[in-house]
Coordinates of C-alpha atoms and ligand atoms in Angstrom, one line a residue:
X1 CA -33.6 -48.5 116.9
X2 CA -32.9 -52.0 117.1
X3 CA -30.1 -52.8 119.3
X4 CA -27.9 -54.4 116.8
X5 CA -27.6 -50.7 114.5
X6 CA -26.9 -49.2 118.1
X7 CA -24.5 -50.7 118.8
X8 CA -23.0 -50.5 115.2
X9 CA -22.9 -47.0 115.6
X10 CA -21.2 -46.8 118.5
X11 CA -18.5 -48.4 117.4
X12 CA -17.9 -47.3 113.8
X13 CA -19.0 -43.7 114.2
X14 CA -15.2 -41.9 114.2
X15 CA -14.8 -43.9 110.4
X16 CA -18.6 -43.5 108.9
X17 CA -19.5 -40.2 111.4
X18 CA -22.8 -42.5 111.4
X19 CA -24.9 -40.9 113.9
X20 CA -26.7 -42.5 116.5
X21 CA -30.6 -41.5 117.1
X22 CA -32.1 -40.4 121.0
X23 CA -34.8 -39.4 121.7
X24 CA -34.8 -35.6 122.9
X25 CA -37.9 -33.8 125.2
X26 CA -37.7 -30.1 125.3
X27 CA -39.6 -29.9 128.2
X28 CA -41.5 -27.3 129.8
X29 CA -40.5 -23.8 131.5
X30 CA -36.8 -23.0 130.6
X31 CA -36.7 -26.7 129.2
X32 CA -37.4 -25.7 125.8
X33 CA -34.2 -22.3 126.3
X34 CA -31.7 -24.8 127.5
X35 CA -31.9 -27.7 125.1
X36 CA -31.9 -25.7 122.0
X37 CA -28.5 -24.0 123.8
X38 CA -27.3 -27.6 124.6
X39 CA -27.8 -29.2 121.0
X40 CA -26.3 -26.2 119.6
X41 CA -23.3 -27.0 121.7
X42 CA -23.4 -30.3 120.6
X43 CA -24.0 -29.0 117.0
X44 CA -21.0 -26.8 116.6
X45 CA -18.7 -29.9 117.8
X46 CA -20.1 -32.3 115.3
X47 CA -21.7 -34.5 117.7
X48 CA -22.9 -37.4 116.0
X49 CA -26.3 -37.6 117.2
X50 CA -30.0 -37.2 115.7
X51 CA -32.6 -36.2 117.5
X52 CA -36.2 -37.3 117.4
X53 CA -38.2 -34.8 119.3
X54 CA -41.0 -36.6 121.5
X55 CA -44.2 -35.3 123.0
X56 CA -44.1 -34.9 126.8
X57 CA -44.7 -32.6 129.5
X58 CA -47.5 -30.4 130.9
X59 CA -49.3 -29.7 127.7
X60 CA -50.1 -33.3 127.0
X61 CA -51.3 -33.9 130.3
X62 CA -53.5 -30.5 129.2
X63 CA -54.6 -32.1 126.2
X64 CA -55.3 -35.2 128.1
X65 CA -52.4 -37.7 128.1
X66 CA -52.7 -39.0 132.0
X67 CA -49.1 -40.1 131.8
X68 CA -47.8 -36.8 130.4
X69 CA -46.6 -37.9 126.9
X70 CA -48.2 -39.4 123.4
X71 CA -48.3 -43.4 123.2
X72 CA -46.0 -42.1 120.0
X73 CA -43.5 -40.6 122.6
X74 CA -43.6 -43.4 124.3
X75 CA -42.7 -46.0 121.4
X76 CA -40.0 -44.1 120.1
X77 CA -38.5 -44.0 123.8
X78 CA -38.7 -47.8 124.3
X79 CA -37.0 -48.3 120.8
X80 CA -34.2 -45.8 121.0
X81 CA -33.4 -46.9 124.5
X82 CA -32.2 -43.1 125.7
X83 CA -33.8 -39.8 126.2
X84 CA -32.4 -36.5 126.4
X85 CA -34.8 -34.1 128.5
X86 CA -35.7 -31.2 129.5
X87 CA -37.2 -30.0 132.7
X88 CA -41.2 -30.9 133.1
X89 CA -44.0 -29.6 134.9
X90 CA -46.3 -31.9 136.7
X91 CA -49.7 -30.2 137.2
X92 CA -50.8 -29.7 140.6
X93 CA -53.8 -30.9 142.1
X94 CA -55.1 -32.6 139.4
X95 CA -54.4 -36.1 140.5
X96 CA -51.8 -37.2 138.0
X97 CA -48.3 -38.5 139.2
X98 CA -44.9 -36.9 138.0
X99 CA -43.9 -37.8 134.8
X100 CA -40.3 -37.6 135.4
X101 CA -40.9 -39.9 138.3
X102 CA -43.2 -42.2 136.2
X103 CA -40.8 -42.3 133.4
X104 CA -38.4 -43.1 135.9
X105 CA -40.1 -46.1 137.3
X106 CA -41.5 -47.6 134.2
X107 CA -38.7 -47.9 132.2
X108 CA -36.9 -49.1 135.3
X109 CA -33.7 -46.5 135.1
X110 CA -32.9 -47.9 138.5
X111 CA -30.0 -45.7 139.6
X112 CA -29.8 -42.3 139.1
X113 CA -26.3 -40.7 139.3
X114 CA -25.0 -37.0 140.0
X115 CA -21.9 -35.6 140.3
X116 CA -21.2 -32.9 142.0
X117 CA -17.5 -30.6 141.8
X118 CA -15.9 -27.5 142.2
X119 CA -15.8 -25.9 139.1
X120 CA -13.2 -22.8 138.6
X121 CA -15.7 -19.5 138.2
X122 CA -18.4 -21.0 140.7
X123 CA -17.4 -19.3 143.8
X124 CA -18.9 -21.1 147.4
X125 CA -17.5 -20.9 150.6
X126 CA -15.4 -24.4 149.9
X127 CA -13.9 -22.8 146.8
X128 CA -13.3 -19.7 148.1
X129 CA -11.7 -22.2 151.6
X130 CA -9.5 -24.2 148.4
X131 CA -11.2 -27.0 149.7
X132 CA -12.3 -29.1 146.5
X133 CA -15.2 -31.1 145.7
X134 CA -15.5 -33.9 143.8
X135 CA -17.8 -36.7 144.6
X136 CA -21.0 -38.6 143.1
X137 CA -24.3 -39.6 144.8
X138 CA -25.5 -42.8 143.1
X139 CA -29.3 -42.8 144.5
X140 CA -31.9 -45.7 143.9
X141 CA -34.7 -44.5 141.6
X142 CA -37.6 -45.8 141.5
X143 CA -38.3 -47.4 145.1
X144 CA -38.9 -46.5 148.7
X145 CA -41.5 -43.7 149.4
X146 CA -41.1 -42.9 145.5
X147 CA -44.2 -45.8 144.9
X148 CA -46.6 -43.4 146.1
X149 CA -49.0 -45.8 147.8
X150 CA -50.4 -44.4 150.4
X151 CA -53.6 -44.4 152.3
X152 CA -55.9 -42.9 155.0
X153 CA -56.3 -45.7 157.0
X154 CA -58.7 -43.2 159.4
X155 CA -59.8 -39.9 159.0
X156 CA -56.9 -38.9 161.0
X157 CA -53.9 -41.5 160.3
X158 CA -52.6 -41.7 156.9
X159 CA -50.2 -44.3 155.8
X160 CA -47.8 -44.9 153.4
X161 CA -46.0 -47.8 151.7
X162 CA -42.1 -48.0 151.4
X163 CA -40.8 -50.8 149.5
X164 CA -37.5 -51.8 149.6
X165 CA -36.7 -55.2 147.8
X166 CA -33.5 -57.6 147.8
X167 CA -32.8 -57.0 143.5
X168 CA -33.5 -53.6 143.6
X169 CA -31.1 -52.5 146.2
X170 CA -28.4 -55.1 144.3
X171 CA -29.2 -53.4 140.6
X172 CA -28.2 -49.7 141.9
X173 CA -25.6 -50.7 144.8
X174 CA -23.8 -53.0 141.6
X175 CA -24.2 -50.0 139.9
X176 CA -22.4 -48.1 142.4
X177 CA -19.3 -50.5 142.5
X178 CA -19.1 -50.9 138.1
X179 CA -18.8 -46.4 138.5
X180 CA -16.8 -46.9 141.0
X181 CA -14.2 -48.7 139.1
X182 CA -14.9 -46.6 135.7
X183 CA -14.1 -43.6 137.2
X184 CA -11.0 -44.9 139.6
X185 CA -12.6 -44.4 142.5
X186 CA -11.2 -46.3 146.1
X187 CA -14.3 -45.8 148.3
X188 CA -17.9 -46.2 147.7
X189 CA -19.7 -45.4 151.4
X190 CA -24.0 -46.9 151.8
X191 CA -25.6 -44.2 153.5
X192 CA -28.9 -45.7 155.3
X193 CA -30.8 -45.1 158.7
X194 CA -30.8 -49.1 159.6
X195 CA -30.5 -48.0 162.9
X196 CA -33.8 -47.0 162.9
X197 CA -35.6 -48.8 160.0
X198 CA -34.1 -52.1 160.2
X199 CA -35.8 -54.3 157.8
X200 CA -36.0 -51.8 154.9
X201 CA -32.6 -49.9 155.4
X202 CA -31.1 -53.0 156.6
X203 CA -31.8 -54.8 153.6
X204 CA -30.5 -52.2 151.9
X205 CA -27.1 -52.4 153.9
X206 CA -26.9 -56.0 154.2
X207 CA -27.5 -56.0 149.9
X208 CA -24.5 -53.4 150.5
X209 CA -22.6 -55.7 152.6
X210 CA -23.1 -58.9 150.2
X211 CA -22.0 -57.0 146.9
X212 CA -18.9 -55.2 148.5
X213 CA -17.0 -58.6 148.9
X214 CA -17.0 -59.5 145.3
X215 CA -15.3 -55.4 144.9
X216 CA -12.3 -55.6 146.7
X217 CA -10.3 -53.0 145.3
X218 CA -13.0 -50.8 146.9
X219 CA -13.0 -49.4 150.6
X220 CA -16.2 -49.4 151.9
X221 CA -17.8 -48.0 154.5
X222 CA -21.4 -46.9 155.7
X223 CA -22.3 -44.3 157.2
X224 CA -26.2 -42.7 158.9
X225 CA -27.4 -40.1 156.8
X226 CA -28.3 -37.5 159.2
X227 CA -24.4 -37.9 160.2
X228 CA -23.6 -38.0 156.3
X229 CA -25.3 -35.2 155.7
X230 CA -23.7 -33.3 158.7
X231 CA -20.2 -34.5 157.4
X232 CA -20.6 -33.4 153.9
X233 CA -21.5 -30.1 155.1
X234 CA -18.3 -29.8 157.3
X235 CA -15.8 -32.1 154.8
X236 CA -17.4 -33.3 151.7
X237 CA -13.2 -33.5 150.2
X238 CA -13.3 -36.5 151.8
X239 CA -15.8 -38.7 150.5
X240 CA -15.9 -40.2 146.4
X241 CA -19.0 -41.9 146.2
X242 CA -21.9 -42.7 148.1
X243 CA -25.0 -45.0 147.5
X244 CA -28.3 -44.0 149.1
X245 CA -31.9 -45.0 148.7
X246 CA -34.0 -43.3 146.5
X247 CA -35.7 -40.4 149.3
X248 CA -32.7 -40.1 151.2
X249 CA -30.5 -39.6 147.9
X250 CA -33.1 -37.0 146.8
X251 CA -32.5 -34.8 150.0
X252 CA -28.2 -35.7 150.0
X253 CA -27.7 -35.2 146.6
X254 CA -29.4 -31.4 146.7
X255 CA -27.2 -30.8 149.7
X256 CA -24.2 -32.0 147.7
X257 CA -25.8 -29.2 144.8
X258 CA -26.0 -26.7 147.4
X259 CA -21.8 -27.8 148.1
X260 CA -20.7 -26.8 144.7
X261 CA -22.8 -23.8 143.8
X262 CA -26.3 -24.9 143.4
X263 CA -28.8 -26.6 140.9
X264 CA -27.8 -24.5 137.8
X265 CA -24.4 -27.4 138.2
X266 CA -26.2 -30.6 139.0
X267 CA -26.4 -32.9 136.3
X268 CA -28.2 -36.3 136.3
X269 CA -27.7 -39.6 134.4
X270 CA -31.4 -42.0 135.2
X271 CA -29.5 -45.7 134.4
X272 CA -31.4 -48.6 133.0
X273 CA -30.0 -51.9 131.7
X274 CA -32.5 -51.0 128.4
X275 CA -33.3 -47.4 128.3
X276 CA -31.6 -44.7 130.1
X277 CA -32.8 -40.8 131.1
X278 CA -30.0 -37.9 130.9
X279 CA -31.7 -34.6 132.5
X280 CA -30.5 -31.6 135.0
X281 CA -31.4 -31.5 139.1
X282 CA -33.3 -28.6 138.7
X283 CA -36.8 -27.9 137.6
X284 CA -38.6 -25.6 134.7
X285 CA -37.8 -22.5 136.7
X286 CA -41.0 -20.7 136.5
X287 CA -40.0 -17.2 137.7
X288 CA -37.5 -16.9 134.5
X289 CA -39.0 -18.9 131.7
X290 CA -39.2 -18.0 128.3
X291 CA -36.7 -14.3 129.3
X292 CA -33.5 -16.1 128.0
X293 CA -31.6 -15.6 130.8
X294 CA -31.5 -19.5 132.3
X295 CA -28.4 -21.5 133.1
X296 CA -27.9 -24.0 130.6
X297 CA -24.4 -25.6 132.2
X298 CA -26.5 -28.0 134.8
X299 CA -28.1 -29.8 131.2
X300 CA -24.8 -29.6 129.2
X301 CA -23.1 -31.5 132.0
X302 CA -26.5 -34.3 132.1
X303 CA -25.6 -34.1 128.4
X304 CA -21.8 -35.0 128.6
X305 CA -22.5 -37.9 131.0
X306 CA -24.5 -38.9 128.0
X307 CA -22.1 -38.6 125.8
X308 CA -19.2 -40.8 127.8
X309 CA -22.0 -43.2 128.5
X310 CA -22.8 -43.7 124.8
X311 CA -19.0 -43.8 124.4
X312 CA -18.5 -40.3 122.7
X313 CA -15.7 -39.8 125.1
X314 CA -13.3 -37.2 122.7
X315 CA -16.5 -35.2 122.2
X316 CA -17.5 -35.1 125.9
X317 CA -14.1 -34.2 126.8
X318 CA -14.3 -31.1 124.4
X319 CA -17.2 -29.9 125.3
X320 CA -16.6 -30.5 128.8
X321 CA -12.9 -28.2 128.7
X322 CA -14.7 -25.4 126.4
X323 CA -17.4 -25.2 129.2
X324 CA -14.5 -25.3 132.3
X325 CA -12.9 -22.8 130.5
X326 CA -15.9 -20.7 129.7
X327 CA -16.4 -20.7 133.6
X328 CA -12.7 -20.1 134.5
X329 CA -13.1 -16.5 132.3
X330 CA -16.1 -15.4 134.6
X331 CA -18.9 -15.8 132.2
X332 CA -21.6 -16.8 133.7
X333 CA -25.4 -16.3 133.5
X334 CA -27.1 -14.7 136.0
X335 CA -27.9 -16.9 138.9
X336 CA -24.2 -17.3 139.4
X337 CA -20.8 -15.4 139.1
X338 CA -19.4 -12.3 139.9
X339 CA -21.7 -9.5 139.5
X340 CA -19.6 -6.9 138.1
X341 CA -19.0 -8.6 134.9
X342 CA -22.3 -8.9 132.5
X343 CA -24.6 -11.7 132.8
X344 CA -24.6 -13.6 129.4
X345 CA -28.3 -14.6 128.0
X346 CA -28.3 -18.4 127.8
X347 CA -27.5 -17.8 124.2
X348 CA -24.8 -15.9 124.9
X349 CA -23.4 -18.5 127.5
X350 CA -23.5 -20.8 124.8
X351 CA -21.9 -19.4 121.9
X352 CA -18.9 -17.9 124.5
X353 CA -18.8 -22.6 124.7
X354 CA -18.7 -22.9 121.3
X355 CA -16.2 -20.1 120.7
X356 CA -13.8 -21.8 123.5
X357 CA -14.4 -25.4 121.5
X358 CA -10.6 -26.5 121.8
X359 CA -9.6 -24.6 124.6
X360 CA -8.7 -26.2 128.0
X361 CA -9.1 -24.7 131.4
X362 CA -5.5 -23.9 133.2
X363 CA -5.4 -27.5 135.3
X364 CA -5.2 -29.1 131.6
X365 CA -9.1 -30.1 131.8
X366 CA -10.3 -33.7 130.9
X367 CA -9.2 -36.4 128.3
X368 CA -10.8 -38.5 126.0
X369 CA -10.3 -41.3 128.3
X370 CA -10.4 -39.9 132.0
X371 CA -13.3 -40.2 133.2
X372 CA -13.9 -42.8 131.1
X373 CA -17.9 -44.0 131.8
X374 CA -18.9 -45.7 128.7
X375 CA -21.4 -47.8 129.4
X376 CA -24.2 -48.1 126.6
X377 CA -26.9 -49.7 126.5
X378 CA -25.4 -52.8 124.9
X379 CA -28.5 -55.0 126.5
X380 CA -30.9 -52.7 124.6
X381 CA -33.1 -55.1 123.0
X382 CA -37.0 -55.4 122.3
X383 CA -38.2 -57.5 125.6
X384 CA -41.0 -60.1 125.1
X385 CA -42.1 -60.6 129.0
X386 CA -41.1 -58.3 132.1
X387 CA -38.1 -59.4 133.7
X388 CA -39.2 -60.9 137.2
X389 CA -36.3 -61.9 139.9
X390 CA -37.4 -63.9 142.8
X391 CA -34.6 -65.2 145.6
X392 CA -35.5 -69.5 145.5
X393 CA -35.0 -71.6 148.5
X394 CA -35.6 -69.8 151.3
X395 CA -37.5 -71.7 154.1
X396 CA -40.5 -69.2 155.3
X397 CA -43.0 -69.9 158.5
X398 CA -46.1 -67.8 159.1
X399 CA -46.3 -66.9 163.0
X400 CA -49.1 -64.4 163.5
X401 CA -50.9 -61.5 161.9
X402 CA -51.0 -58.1 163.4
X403 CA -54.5 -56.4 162.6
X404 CA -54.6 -52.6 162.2
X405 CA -58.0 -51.3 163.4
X406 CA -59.9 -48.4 164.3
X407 CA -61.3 -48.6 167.6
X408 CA -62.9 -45.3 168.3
X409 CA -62.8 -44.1 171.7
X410 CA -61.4 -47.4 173.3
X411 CA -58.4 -47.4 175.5
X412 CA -55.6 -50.3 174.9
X413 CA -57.1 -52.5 177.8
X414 CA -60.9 -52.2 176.3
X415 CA -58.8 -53.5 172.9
X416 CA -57.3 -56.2 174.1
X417 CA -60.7 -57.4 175.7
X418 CA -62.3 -57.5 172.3
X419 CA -58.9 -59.5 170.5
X420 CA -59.0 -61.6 173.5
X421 CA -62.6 -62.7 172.2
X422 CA -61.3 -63.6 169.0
X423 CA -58.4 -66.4 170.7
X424 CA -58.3 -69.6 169.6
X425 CA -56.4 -73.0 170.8
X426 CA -53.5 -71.8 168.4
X427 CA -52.6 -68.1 169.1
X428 CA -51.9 -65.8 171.3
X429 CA -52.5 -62.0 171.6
X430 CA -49.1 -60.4 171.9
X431 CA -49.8 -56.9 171.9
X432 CA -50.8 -53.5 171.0
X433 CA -49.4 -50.4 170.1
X434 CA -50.8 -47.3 168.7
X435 CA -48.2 -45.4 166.1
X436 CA -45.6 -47.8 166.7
X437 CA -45.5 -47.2 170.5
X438 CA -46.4 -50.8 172.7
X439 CA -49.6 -49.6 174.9
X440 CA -51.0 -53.0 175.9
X441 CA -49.8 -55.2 177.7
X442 CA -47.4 -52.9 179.0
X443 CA -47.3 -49.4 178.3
X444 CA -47.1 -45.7 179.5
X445 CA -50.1 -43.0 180.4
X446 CA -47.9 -40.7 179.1
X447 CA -48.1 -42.2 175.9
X448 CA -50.8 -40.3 173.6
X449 CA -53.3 -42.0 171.4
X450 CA -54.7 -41.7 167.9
X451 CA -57.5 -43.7 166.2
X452 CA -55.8 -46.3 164.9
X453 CA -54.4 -49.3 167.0
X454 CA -51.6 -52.4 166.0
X455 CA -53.2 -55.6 167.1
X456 CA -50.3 -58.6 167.4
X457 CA -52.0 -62.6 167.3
X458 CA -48.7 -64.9 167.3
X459 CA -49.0 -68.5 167.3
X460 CA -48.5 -70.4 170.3
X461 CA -45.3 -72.7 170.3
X462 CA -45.2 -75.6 168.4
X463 CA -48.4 -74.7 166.6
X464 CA -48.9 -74.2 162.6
X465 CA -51.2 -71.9 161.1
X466 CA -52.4 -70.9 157.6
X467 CA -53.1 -67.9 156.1
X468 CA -57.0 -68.4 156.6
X469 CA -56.8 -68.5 160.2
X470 CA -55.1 -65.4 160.8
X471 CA -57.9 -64.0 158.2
X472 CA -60.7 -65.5 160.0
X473 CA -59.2 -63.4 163.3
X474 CA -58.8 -60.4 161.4
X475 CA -62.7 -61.1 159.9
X476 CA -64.1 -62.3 163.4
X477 CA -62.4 -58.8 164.7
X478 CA -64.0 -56.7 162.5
X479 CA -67.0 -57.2 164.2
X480 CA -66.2 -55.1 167.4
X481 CA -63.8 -52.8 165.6
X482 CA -63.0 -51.6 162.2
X483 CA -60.4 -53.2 160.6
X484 CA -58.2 -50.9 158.9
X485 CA -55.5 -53.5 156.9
X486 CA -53.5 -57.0 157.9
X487 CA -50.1 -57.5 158.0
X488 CA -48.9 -61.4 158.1
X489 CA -45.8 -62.4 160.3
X490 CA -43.4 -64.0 158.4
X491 CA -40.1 -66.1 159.5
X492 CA -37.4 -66.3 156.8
X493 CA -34.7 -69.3 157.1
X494 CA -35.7 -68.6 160.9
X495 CA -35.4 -65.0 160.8
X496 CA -38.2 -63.1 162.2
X497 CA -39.5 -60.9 159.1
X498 CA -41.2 -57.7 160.9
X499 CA -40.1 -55.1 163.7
X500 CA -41.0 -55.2 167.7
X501 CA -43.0 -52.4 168.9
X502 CA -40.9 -49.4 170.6
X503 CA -41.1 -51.0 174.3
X504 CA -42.1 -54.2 173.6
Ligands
LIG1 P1 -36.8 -25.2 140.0 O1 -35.6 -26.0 140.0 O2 -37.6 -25.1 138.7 O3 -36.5 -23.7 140.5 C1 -35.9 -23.3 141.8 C2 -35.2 -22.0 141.7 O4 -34.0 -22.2 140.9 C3 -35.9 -20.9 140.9 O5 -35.7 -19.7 141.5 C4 -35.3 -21.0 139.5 O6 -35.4 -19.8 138.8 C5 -33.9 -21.4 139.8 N1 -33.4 -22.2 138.7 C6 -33.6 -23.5 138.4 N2 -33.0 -23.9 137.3 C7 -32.3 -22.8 136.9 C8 -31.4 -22.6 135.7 N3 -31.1 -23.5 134.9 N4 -30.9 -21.3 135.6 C9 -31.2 -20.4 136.5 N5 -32.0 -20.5 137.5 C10 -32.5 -21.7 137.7 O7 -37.8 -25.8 141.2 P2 -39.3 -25.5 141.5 O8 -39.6 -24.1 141.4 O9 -39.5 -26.2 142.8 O10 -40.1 -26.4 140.4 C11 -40.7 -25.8 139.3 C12 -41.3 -26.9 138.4 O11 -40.3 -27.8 138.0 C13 -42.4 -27.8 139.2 O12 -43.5 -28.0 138.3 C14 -41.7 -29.1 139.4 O13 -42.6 -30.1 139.5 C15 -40.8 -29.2 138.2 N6 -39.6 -30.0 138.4 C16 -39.2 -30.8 137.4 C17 -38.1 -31.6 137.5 C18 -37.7 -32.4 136.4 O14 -38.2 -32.3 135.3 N7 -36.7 -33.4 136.6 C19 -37.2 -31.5 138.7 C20 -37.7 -30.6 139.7 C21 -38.8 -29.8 139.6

């Protein structure tokens, strides 16, 4: 839908109850179980929403589709700017990627958010403690580890890529900051390992750093994740919000689901400035599909973040009291609750919502307005050209290459004998590690090996070199050893632009 009508809709729907069209994938598993309970929900509060049902999931990779859904699916998708979904299965071992990760990336829903509370009728240890939960994990979606290149650089060393770049890291921590704000949150913490992975997690903490000035109604702070994840477990009350990258948020924000009762309560909202992905945590749950008995409350809370985005705040805070209050009576499905009183079929779940339409839980539930996270895709619009950011005016310097190789049985000394061969005038060999460890000059015996060796050329002081010299070296060395892949060594405004070797 154009972006103009969308819009339109979003503001006139309470006078013309004009509904506004999304796209909606059953999914696969108990995808198919829990949307139909979710719409019906939606339904029986007059919603004002239309559905187009799209094509995705593990039968159209069956029938062929490498990317998982119809090129229709994927049309409609790009013109109505949001999709509702339901869990998907990605077949294994066939060599195709995961479509909710691919969907994810390609339609750039940079930040993915989840919240995570006590609700009243989930019982865990903090509940039953009256220690209260309430706190969101903004994590960046589609970089990192997430790009999937990798590569076996020798039989026995594989390799992979993780990218961490300058406007991604500002997209999702802005992000962060704007929900921040919405929701009337005072602290937003960055949760990194820079200690250890300085250029990638630092860039992602210095982005962090940068964007937190222009936010100063927000205390910040940051915080290593393996301490994060040690102090969620032992005081999540005291943290709001916290920004991670995209596999470190993947392993907090289950924790944080684990914190308040499991995945059955973890909704999701993937956030794009032009088409945006509402799902739950959890997956198509196998072991219970198609017996009517799956929790549907972890989709109906992906499906109220929906509804605040798009701006249906009065119907969100409905649905959202009827299904607190549900909760606070002790209906619950089976993979919660307490087990003396009946599980309810995810039908059943469902209609005891749509009975309590109206009814708020005893702390007096949600508003129209708390809570308040309207942010629609108001940039929605048919794009011409991919948007490309680039940082201008920054002064680089090429200082050296280091050459991966495989060098068979060769010890570090018998290595640097060969790269000493390939010298010239203008470099230097620096040194060699093997997995990240310095072995040459310096180095320990105790120090074990594996088939594939880091071989640093620097330029000598005062010296320029191009790109084509520190190729020819890397060409000239492959005839003594095999040359695995090049890295250059870059200087940024004077800032060396790639790590030291552990002991170097
Ligand atoms: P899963 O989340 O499907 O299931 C883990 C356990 O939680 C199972 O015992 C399941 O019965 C239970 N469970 C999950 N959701 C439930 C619900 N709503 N109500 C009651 N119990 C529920 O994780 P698993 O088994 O690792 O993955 C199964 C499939 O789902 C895989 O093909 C995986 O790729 C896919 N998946 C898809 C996701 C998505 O579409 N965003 C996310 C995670 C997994």
């Amino acid at each position: 839908m154009p972006s103009k009508l969308y819009i339109c809709a979003k503001f006139t729907f309470r006078f013309y109850t004009m509904k506004t069209k999304i796209a909606v994938a059953r999914g696969d598993g108990i995808g198919p179980e829990i949307m139909q309970a979710v719409l019906r929900i939606f339904e029986a509060n007059s919603v004002p929403l239309e559905y187009e049902y799209v094509e995705m999931g593990k039968s159209y990779f069956d029938a062929g589709h490498s990317t998982g859904m119809t090129d229709a699916a994927k049309a409609t998708i790009e013109s109505l700017g949001l999709l509702f979904k339901g869990p998907m299965e990605t077949p294994k071992g066939k060599g195709v990627k995961s479509i909710n990760v691919t969907a994810r990336k390609v339609w750039n829903t940079y930040a993915n958010q989840r919240d995570f509370r006590t609700l009243n009728g989930v019982e865990t240890v903090f509940s039953k403690a009256g220690i209260p939960i309430n706190l969101t994990i903004i994590r960046e979606n589609i970089e990192d580890t997430y790009g999937g290149i990798e590569h076996l650089l020798t039989y026995d060393v594989a390799v992979g890529r993780r990218i961490i770049t300058r406007p991604g890291s500002a997209q999702v921590i802005r992000y962060a900051f704007e929900m921040a704000r919405r929701k009337g949150y005072t602290k937003l913490a960055c949760g990194h390992k820079a200690n250890i992975m300085k250029l990638t997690d630092g860039l992602f903490l210095e982005t962090f750093q940068e964007i937190a000035k222009e936010y100063p109604d927000i205390e910040t702070s940051d915080i290593i994740v393996d301490d994060l994840c040690m102090k969620l477990v032992t005081h999540p009350e005291k943290f709001q919000a916290i920004v991670l990258t995209n596999l470190q948020g993947d392993i907090v924000s289950d924790l944080c689901a684990g914190l308040v009762g499991g995945l059955g309560f973890a909704p999701s909202a993937n956030i794009g400035d032009n088409i945006s992905i509402f799902e739950a945590v959890h997956g198509t749950a196998p072991d219970i599909a198609g017996k009517g008995i799956a929790n549907p409350t972890a989709l109906l809370l992906s499906g109220i973040l929906m509804l605040r985005y798009m701006g249906f705040t009065e119907n969100a805070a409905i649905i959202e009291n009827a299904l607190l209050y549900t909760l606070e009576r002790g209906i619950h499905t089976g993979d919660f609750g307490n087990k003396s009183i009946p599980a309810a079929t995810t039908n059943g779940f469902a209609e005891a919502i749509i009975a309590n339409l109206g009814k708020v839980p005893a702390d007096g539930g949600v508003t129209g307005k708390a809570n308040l996270e309207t942010k629609a895709n108001e940039n929605h619009h048919r794009l011409t050209k991919n948007k490309l950011t680039v940082t201008k005016g920054i002064k680089e310097e090429m200082v050296g290459v280091d050459v991966f190789v495989e060098a068979g049985d060769l010890q570090p000394a018998e290595l640097a004998e060969l790269a000493k061969k390939r010298l010239t005038d203008n470099f230097d060999l620096v040194m060699i590690s093997n997995r990240g460890t310095q072995v040459w000059p310096t180095g320990s015996i105790f120090t074990e090996l594996v088939n594939e060796y880091r071989v640093r050329f620097e330029k000598k002081a005062g010296k320029t070199v191009t790109q084509k010299e520190l190729l020819h070296i890397a060409a000239d060395f492959s005839l003594d050893a095999k040359v695995c892949s090049v890295e250059f060594l870059m200087k940024f405004d004077g800032k060396i632009g790639y790590t030291l070797a552990q002991g170097q």
